[in-house]
Amino acid sequence: LKLLPQEFRGNTEATAQVRAAFQVVHALTHQSIGKTIGMFDDTQHGPYLVMDFLPGMPLSRFAREYREQVGSISVTMAVALLKPLAEALDYAHAKGVLHRDVKPENILVRVVEGKVSEVWLIDFGLAAEIRSTMTRHTNKTVDTRGTRPYMSPEQLKGKRHLWDCRTDQYALAVVAYELLAGHLPF
């Protein structure tokens, strides 16, 4: 479950914008994209999203535990982790959908008997849409702590008209660098 921020309560225009983004994301069907099941309203807590439960751990935790147990992540392991993500992004981009928040916390890894069995990209496009909708309706600065290292220069500069599939590709490249080097590039 993902509760939308309190600012959405009673703001029908902002909620409608997020609901429209949800409909686009909800239509994505790819084995490496976590499914968003529904968007509902609760009288006490406001709008919320229901996402499919995926039995995995965030890539950040997987990478940390893997390094502690095995050592550095090999190119072969990195490719096994990144290939399904690249395919998921390619699929979404062909449908005209950007993720806009590719980072290890939005990547889940399922390990079965010590081997990576599945990798999923979650929170597809909705977190970024929620933040940008909040910014438009509350005139607040978007809080991107923890995400900034994965943002393309165009995102950091707020040049929304330049955002396209390369925005997600840049973020995936930063994730790849971090997997192989063990630290962020910047």
XYZ file of N, CA and C in Angstrom:
558
model
N 0.838 -1.175 0.000
C 0.000 0.000 0.000
C 0.880 1.234 0.000
N 0.438 2.244 -0.711
C 1.163 3.508 -0.723
C 0.147 4.622 -0.533
N 0.206 5.279 0.624
C -0.675 6.408 0.887
C -0.155 7.625 0.147
N -1.054 8.361 -0.481
C -0.656 9.616 -1.100
C -0.526 10.665 -0.009
N 0.328 11.655 -0.208
C 0.515 12.684 0.823
C -0.804 13.378 1.184
N -0.865 13.911 2.401
C -2.091 14.553 2.897
C -2.551 15.699 2.008
N -1.630 16.337 1.307
C -1.982 17.462 0.441
C -2.993 17.061 -0.634
N -3.095 15.765 -0.918
C -4.026 15.286 -1.940
C -5.464 15.210 -1.429
N -5.602 15.103 -0.107
C -6.942 14.989 0.456
C -7.757 16.239 0.128
N -8.863 16.045 -0.533
C -9.729 17.171 -0.874
C -9.310 17.939 -2.117
N -8.142 17.621 -2.690
C -7.683 18.301 -3.902
C -8.030 17.417 -5.101
N -9.217 17.613 -5.628
C -9.701 16.736 -6.690
C -8.877 16.847 -7.966
N -8.369 18.040 -8.272
C -7.562 18.202 -9.491
C -6.250 17.425 -9.390
N -5.560 17.551 -8.255
C -4.296 16.833 -8.065
C -4.527 15.326 -8.048
N -5.573 14.893 -7.358
C -5.883 13.467 -7.305
C -6.222 12.938 -8.700
N -6.926 13.727 -9.484
C -7.274 13.316 -10.857
C -6.018 13.158 -11.713
N -5.027 14.035 -11.529
C -3.783 13.927 -12.295
C -3.026 12.652 -11.935
N -2.962 12.331 -10.656
C -2.287 11.101 -10.229
C -3.091 9.880 -10.689
N -4.424 9.980 -10.636
C -5.273 8.874 -11.095
C -5.051 8.622 -12.587
N -4.890 9.684 -13.382
C -4.630 9.526 -14.821
C -3.274 8.847 -15.042
N -2.264 9.251 -14.258
C -0.946 8.605 -14.359
C -1.048 7.143 -13.942
N -1.839 6.871 -12.903
C -2.030 5.496 -12.460
C -2.608 4.645 -13.588
N -3.589 5.158 -14.324
C -4.225 4.384 -15.401
C -3.198 3.985 -16.458
N -2.272 4.883 -16.772
C -1.230 4.584 -17.763
C -0.303 3.491 -17.236
N 0.135 3.640 -15.979
C 1.041 2.663 -15.368
C 0.336 1.323 -15.179
N -0.928 1.367 -14.798
C -1.714 0.154 -14.569
C -1.805 -0.698 -15.846
N -1.755 -0.051 -16.995
C -1.865 -0.768 -18.270
C -0.572 -1.488 -18.662
N 0.543 -1.185 -17.992
C 1.810 -1.839 -18.319
C 1.789 -3.290 -17.834
N 2.086 -4.212 -18.733
C 2.143 -5.629 -18.355
C 3.454 -6.214 -18.868
N 4.401 -6.296 -17.979
C 5.714 -6.851 -18.303
C 6.182 -7.642 -17.094
N 6.821 -8.772 -17.332
C 7.232 -9.641 -16.225
C 8.217 -8.985 -15.265
N 8.886 -7.910 -15.663
C 9.847 -7.246 -14.778
C 9.358 -5.888 -14.292
N 8.050 -5.653 -14.406
C 7.450 -4.426 -13.865
C 6.449 -4.843 -12.801
N 6.674 -4.342 -11.581
C 5.739 -4.627 -10.500
C 4.373 -4.047 -10.826
N 3.350 -4.839 -10.683
C 1.983 -4.448 -11.053
C 1.373 -3.535 -9.997
N 0.774 -2.451 -10.462
C -0.011 -1.582 -9.601
C -1.464 -1.983 -9.800
N -2.086 -2.485 -8.746
C -3.398 -3.115 -8.846
C -4.550 -2.120 -8.884
N -4.510 -1.122 -8.007
C -5.638 -0.201 -7.968
C -5.330 1.066 -7.204
N -6.159 2.074 -7.430
C -6.089 3.329 -6.684
C -7.449 3.524 -6.044
N -7.459 3.714 -4.720
C -8.693 3.783 -3.964
C -8.676 5.004 -3.058
N -9.827 5.312 -2.488
C -9.951 6.420 -1.544
C -10.459 5.894 -0.221
N -9.886 6.416 0.860
C -10.316 6.077 2.213
C -10.746 7.381 2.881
N -11.877 7.365 3.533
C -12.385 8.596 4.143
C -11.453 9.150 5.211
N -10.728 8.282 5.900
C -9.832 8.744 6.965
C -8.437 9.083 6.450
N -7.896 8.271 5.529
C -6.513 8.435 5.097
C -6.358 9.043 3.706
N -7.436 9.187 2.965
C -7.363 9.767 1.622
C -7.007 8.733 0.571
N -6.535 9.203 -0.592
C -6.235 8.277 -1.695
C -5.012 7.409 -1.395
N -5.059 6.169 -1.893
C -3.922 5.271 -1.725
C -3.853 4.315 -2.908
N -2.655 3.768 -3.120
C -2.396 2.826 -4.203
C -2.169 1.438 -3.618
N -2.633 0.433 -4.338
C -2.387 -0.950 -3.956
C -1.505 -1.554 -5.041
N -0.364 -2.075 -4.610
C 0.574 -2.694 -5.536
C 0.704 -4.175 -5.232
N 1.050 -4.934 -6.242
C 1.251 -6.363 -6.094
C 2.370 -6.621 -5.091
N 2.195 -7.625 -4.223
C 3.256 -8.010 -3.299
C 4.283 -8.834 -4.063
N 5.519 -8.394 -4.011
C 6.601 -9.108 -4.691
C 7.585 -9.610 -3.641
N 7.893 -10.896 -3.652
C 8.749 -11.491 -2.623
C 10.233 -11.244 -2.897
N 10.657 -10.023 -2.776
C 12.048 -9.713 -3.037
C 12.582 -8.700 -2.053
N 13.832 -8.307 -2.278
C 14.460 -7.295 -1.440
C 14.961 -6.177 -2.353
N 15.064 -4.948 -1.827
C 15.588 -3.856 -2.651
C 17.010 -4.183 -3.145
N 17.316 -3.733 -4.334
C 18.636 -3.971 -4.921
C 19.743 -3.455 -4.010
N 19.514 -2.341 -3.328
C 20.530 -1.796 -2.422
C 20.892 -2.814 -1.337
N 19.902 -3.447 -0.751
C 20.156 -4.469 0.285
C 20.810 -5.707 -0.323
N 20.287 -6.161 -1.476
C 20.863 -7.321 -2.141
C 22.347 -7.097 -2.416
N 22.704 -5.937 -2.977
C 24.097 -5.641 -3.328
C 24.979 -5.611 -2.077
N 24.481 -4.988 -1.013
C 25.251 -4.911 0.234
C 25.505 -6.315 0.792
N 24.451 -7.133 0.865
C 24.598 -8.486 1.411
C 25.462 -9.365 0.504
N 25.330 -9.208 -0.792
C 26.136 -9.979 -1.745
C 27.619 -9.651 -1.563
N 27.933 -8.361 -1.443
C 29.338 -7.963 -1.248
C 29.892 -8.495 0.067
N 29.067 -8.496 1.119
C 29.506 -9.015 2.415
C 29.785 -10.515 2.361
N 28.990 -11.261 1.597
C 29.106 -12.711 1.551
C 30.062 -13.210 0.473
N 30.030 -12.584 -0.697
C 30.765 -13.097 -1.854
C 31.934 -12.214 -2.262
N 31.775 -10.920 -2.104
C 32.778 -9.971 -2.578
C 32.157 -9.056 -3.612
N 32.971 -8.567 -4.517
C 32.462 -7.618 -5.511
C 31.461 -8.290 -6.459
N 30.641 -7.469 -7.060
C 29.649 -7.957 -8.016
C 30.314 -8.033 -9.386
N 30.275 -9.208 -9.978
C 30.910 -9.417 -11.275
C 30.077 -8.783 -12.388
N 30.695 -8.612 -13.536
C 29.981 -8.101 -14.702
C 28.838 -9.054 -15.058
N 29.077 -10.345 -14.966
C 28.042 -11.336 -15.275
C 26.839 -11.169 -14.353
N 27.084 -10.982 -13.057
C 25.997 -10.781 -12.095
C 25.287 -9.457 -12.380
N 26.041 -8.405 -12.653
C 25.440 -7.100 -12.953
C 24.535 -7.191 -14.183
N 24.983 -7.880 -15.211
C 24.165 -8.036 -16.422
C 22.893 -8.820 -16.100
N 23.008 -9.870 -15.282
C 21.830 -10.656 -14.901
C 20.809 -9.794 -14.155
N 21.279 -8.845 -13.373
C 20.390 -7.951 -12.640
C 19.823 -6.847 -13.532
N 20.644 -6.304 -14.418
C 20.258 -5.142 -15.206
C 19.465 -5.461 -16.465
N 19.698 -6.625 -17.045
C 19.034 -6.960 -18.309
C 17.502 -6.918 -18.197
N 16.889 -7.557 -17.186
C 15.426 -7.477 -17.100
C 14.923 -6.047 -16.880
N 15.715 -5.239 -16.196
C 15.328 -3.845 -15.970
C 15.374 -3.052 -17.266
N 16.425 -3.266 -18.045
C 16.541 -2.592 -19.341
C 15.396 -3.011 -20.262
N 15.040 -4.295 -20.240
C 13.928 -4.783 -21.058
C 12.600 -4.166 -20.596
N 12.413 -4.042 -19.288
C 11.193 -3.432 -18.754
C 11.101 -1.969 -19.163
N 12.225 -1.257 -19.072
C 12.230 0.150 -19.484
C 11.981 0.285 -20.981
N 12.587 -0.591 -21.775
C 12.378 -0.558 -23.221
C 10.895 -0.762 -23.538
N 10.270 -1.718 -22.876
C 8.844 -1.985 -23.063
C 8.020 -0.735 -22.714
N 8.291 -0.167 -21.536
C 7.530 1.008 -21.087
C 7.746 2.196 -22.027
N 8.989 2.398 -22.440
C 9.281 3.520 -23.349
C 8.549 3.348 -24.671
N 8.441 2.118 -25.154
C 7.694 1.858 -26.391
C 6.214 2.197 -26.212
N 5.727 2.143 -24.966
C 4.337 2.503 -24.658
C 4.205 3.989 -24.314
N 5.333 4.720 -24.362
C 5.309 6.151 -24.067
C 5.342 6.494 -22.595
N 5.820 5.575 -21.753
C 5.837 5.787 -20.304
C 7.275 5.866 -19.805
N 7.572 6.916 -19.039
C 8.868 7.047 -18.378
C 8.714 6.648 -16.911
N 9.764 6.085 -16.340
C 9.739 5.755 -14.916
C 10.047 7.002 -14.093
N 11.113 7.695 -14.410
C 11.556 8.947 -13.782
C 12.075 8.803 -12.357
N 12.204 7.582 -11.865
C 12.720 7.411 -10.505
C 13.430 6.064 -10.379
N 14.242 5.715 -11.395
C 14.997 4.464 -11.360
C 16.121 4.622 -10.335
N 16.107 3.769 -9.335
C 17.116 3.769 -8.272
C 17.044 2.418 -7.577
N 18.071 2.034 -6.842
C 18.083 0.709 -6.207
C 16.880 0.431 -5.301
N 16.316 1.445 -4.675
C 15.167 1.243 -3.800
C 13.903 0.909 -4.586
N 13.879 1.202 -5.885
C 12.729 0.885 -6.729
C 12.983 -0.343 -7.600
N 13.973 -1.128 -7.207
C 14.297 -2.380 -7.895
C 14.263 -3.489 -6.846
N 13.460 -4.518 -7.097
C 13.389 -5.650 -6.184
C 14.042 -6.867 -6.819
N 14.781 -7.605 -5.991
C 15.491 -8.799 -6.437
C 14.986 -9.977 -5.617
N 14.612 -11.049 -6.308
C 14.215 -12.277 -5.632
C 15.320 -13.296 -5.812
N 15.770 -13.846 -4.704
C 16.818 -14.855 -4.712
C 16.215 -16.173 -4.250
N 16.445 -17.221 -5.036
C 15.971 -18.563 -4.687
C 17.182 -19.490 -4.712
N 17.402 -20.164 -3.593
C 18.530 -21.084 -3.442
C 19.855 -20.432 -3.842
N 20.041 -19.196 -3.390
C 21.300 -18.498 -3.613
C 21.483 -17.886 -4.984
N 20.474 -17.984 -5.853
C 20.595 -17.430 -7.203
C 19.480 -16.419 -7.466
N 19.804 -15.394 -8.250
C 18.804 -14.404 -8.636
C 17.792 -15.087 -9.547
N 16.522 -15.059 -9.145
C 15.499 -15.699 -9.979
C 14.621 -14.680 -10.698
N 14.392 -13.517 -10.077
C 13.562 -12.485 -10.705
C 14.029 -11.112 -10.259
N 13.827 -10.138 -11.149
C 14.146 -8.744 -10.851
C 12.965 -7.916 -11.352
N 12.499 -6.984 -10.504
C 11.357 -6.151 -10.870
C 11.666 -4.677 -10.655
N 11.121 -3.862 -11.513
C 11.124 -2.415 -11.361
C 9.766 -2.053 -10.772
N 9.775 -1.344 -9.650
C 8.508 -1.004 -8.976
C 8.321 0.508 -8.944
N 7.158 0.917 -8.455
C 6.819 2.338 -8.288
C 6.941 3.063 -9.623
N 6.490 2.433 -10.669
C 6.745 2.858 -12.038
C 6.074 4.174 -12.391
N 6.855 5.246 -12.359
C 6.360 6.543 -12.793
C 5.462 7.250 -11.804
N 4.922 6.546 -10.822
C 3.943 7.161 -9.941
C 4.578 8.058 -8.885
N 5.706 7.666 -8.335
C 6.346 8.501 -7.318
C 6.713 9.855 -7.896
N 7.283 9.859 -9.096
C 7.654 11.118 -9.733
C 6.415 11.938 -10.073
N 5.343 11.292 -10.513
C 4.104 12.016 -10.829
C 3.490 12.610 -9.574
N 3.526 11.874 -8.478
C 2.988 12.389 -7.224
C 3.773 13.624 -6.792
N 5.114 13.545 -6.841
C 5.926 14.698 -6.451
C 5.683 15.893 -7.365
N 5.640 15.669 -8.687
C 5.463 16.801 -9.598
C 4.052 17.385 -9.479
N 3.056 16.552 -9.220
C 1.695 17.051 -9.021
C 1.633 17.875 -7.749
N 2.280 17.406 -6.679
C 2.311 18.167 -5.435
C 2.957 19.518 -5.660
N 4.050 19.544 -6.421
C 4.752 20.793 -6.680
C 3.848 21.771 -7.422
N 3.130 21.274 -8.435
C 2.238 22.154 -9.204
C 1.113 22.708 -8.346
N 0.619 21.919 -7.396
C -0.556 22.334 -6.636
C -0.252 22.980 -5.287
N 0.974 22.845 -4.795
C 1.280 23.425 -3.492
C 2.404 24.453 -3.564
N 3.013 24.594 -4.742
C 4.144 25.509 -4.926
C 5.304 25.207 -3.991
N 5.434 23.947 -3.590
C 6.552 23.528 -2.749
C 7.680 23.020 -3.634
N 8.888 23.057 -3.112
C 10.021 22.490 -3.816
C 9.966 20.979 -3.695
N 10.249 20.295 -4.780
C 10.239 18.833 -4.762
C 11.403 18.338 -3.913
N 11.114 17.434 -2.997
C 12.139 16.838 -2.156
C 12.660 15.597 -2.867
N 13.920 15.650 -3.311
C 14.485 14.519 -4.049
C 15.642 13.884 -3.295
N 15.704 14.056 -1.985
C 16.777 13.425 -1.223
C 16.811 11.930 -1.494
N 18.002 11.399 -1.689
C 18.154 9.978 -1.939
C 18.004 9.616 -3.401
N 17.384 10.471 -4.182
C 17.166 10.198 -5.594
C 18.111 11.014 -6.467
N 18.553 12.132 -6.006
C 19.395 13.028 -6.798
C 20.563 12.344 -7.509
N 21.273 11.419 -6.874
C 22.405 10.802 -7.577
C 22.011 10.050 -8.847
N 20.739 9.706 -8.975
C 20.282 8.934 -10.132
C 19.581 9.806 -11.175
N 19.469 11.088 -10.893
C 18.757 11.995 -11.799
C 19.676 12.486 -12.910
N 19.132 12.517 -14.109
C 19.886 13.033 -15.252
C 20.079 14.541 -15.079
N 21.074 15.106 -15.745
C 21.273 16.560 -15.652
C 20.016 17.351 -16.030
N 19.252 16.836 -16.992
C 18.028 17.528 -17.413
C 17.000 17.557 -16.279
N 16.911 16.464 -15.522
C 15.996 16.428 -14.387
C 16.459 17.391 -13.308
N 17.749 17.359 -13.007
C 18.281 18.232 -11.956
C 18.082 19.704 -12.287
N 18.151 20.038 -13.570
C 17.982 21.428 -13.995
C 16.515 21.794 -14.201
N 15.616 20.808 -14.053
C 14.195 21.085 -14.217
C 13.771 21.289 -15.664
N 14.565 20.823 -16.610
C 14.250 20.986 -18.037
C 13.335 19.857 -18.495
N 12.101 19.920 -18.032
C 11.123 18.865 -18.272
C 10.919 18.575 -19.760
N 11.036 19.582 -20.601
C 10.827 19.385 -22.041
C 11.898 18.485 -22.668
N 13.004 18.251 -21.963
C 14.071 17.386 -22.470
C 13.992 15.962 -21.920
N 13.038 15.691 -21.032
C 12.938 14.364 -20.450
C 12.381 13.397 -21.484
N 13.077 12.302 -21.672
C 12.601 11.228 -22.543
C 13.223 9.935 -22.045
N 13.242 8.904 -22.870
C 13.740 7.606 -22.410
C 15.191 7.689 -21.927
N 15.949 8.660 -22.425
C 17.338 8.795 -21.982
C 17.431 9.161 -20.502
N 16.378 9.781 -19.967
C 16.339 10.103 -18.539
C 16.422 8.825 -17.713
N 15.621 7.824 -18.090
C 15.649 6.532 -17.393
C 16.937 5.771 -17.688
N 17.430 5.863 -18.921
C 18.673 5.176 -19.283
C 19.844 5.722 -18.467
N 19.870 7.020 -18.251
C 20.915 7.631 -17.432
C 20.873 7.042 -16.019
N 19.668 6.995 -15.442
C 19.528 6.464 -14.079
C 19.953 5.003 -14.009
N 19.583 4.219 -15.020
C 19.981 2.806 -15.039
C 21.504 2.682 -15.157
N 22.124 3.566 -15.910
C 23.592 3.558 -16.022
C 24.243 3.871 -14.675
N 23.663 4.787 -13.909
C 24.183 5.090 -12.574
C 24.044 3.862 -11.669
N 22.912 3.172 -11.767
C 22.722 1.939 -10.992
C 23.769 0.903 -11.394
N 24.029 0.773 -12.691
C 25.041 -0.176 -13.182
C 26.419 0.176 -12.632
N 26.769 1.439 -12.691
C 28.060 1.895 -12.169
C 28.174 1.540 -10.686
N 27.120 1.837 -9.949
C 27.133 1.577 -8.511
C 27.266 0.084 -8.207
N 26.592 -0.753 -8.986
C 26.712 -2.198 -8.787
C 28.156 -2.657 -8.973
N 28.789 -2.187 -10.046
C 30.141 -2.655 -10.377
C 31.228 -2.015 -9.525
N 31.093 -0.730 -9.238
C 32.139 -0.025 -8.494
C 31.939 -0.102 -6.978
N 30.697 -0.306 -6.548
C 30.426 -0.342 -5.117
C 30.160 1.023 -4.529
N 30.108 2.038 -5.376
C 29.810 3.401 -4.922
C 29.245 4.208 -6.089
N 28.640 5.317 -5.788
C 28.070 6.171 -6.820
C 29.179 6.866 -7.622
N 28.899 7.229 -8.874
C 29.917 7.897 -9.678
C 30.202 9.334 -9.218
N 29.211 9.967 -8.615
C 29.398 11.369 -8.190
C 29.077 11.502 -6.721
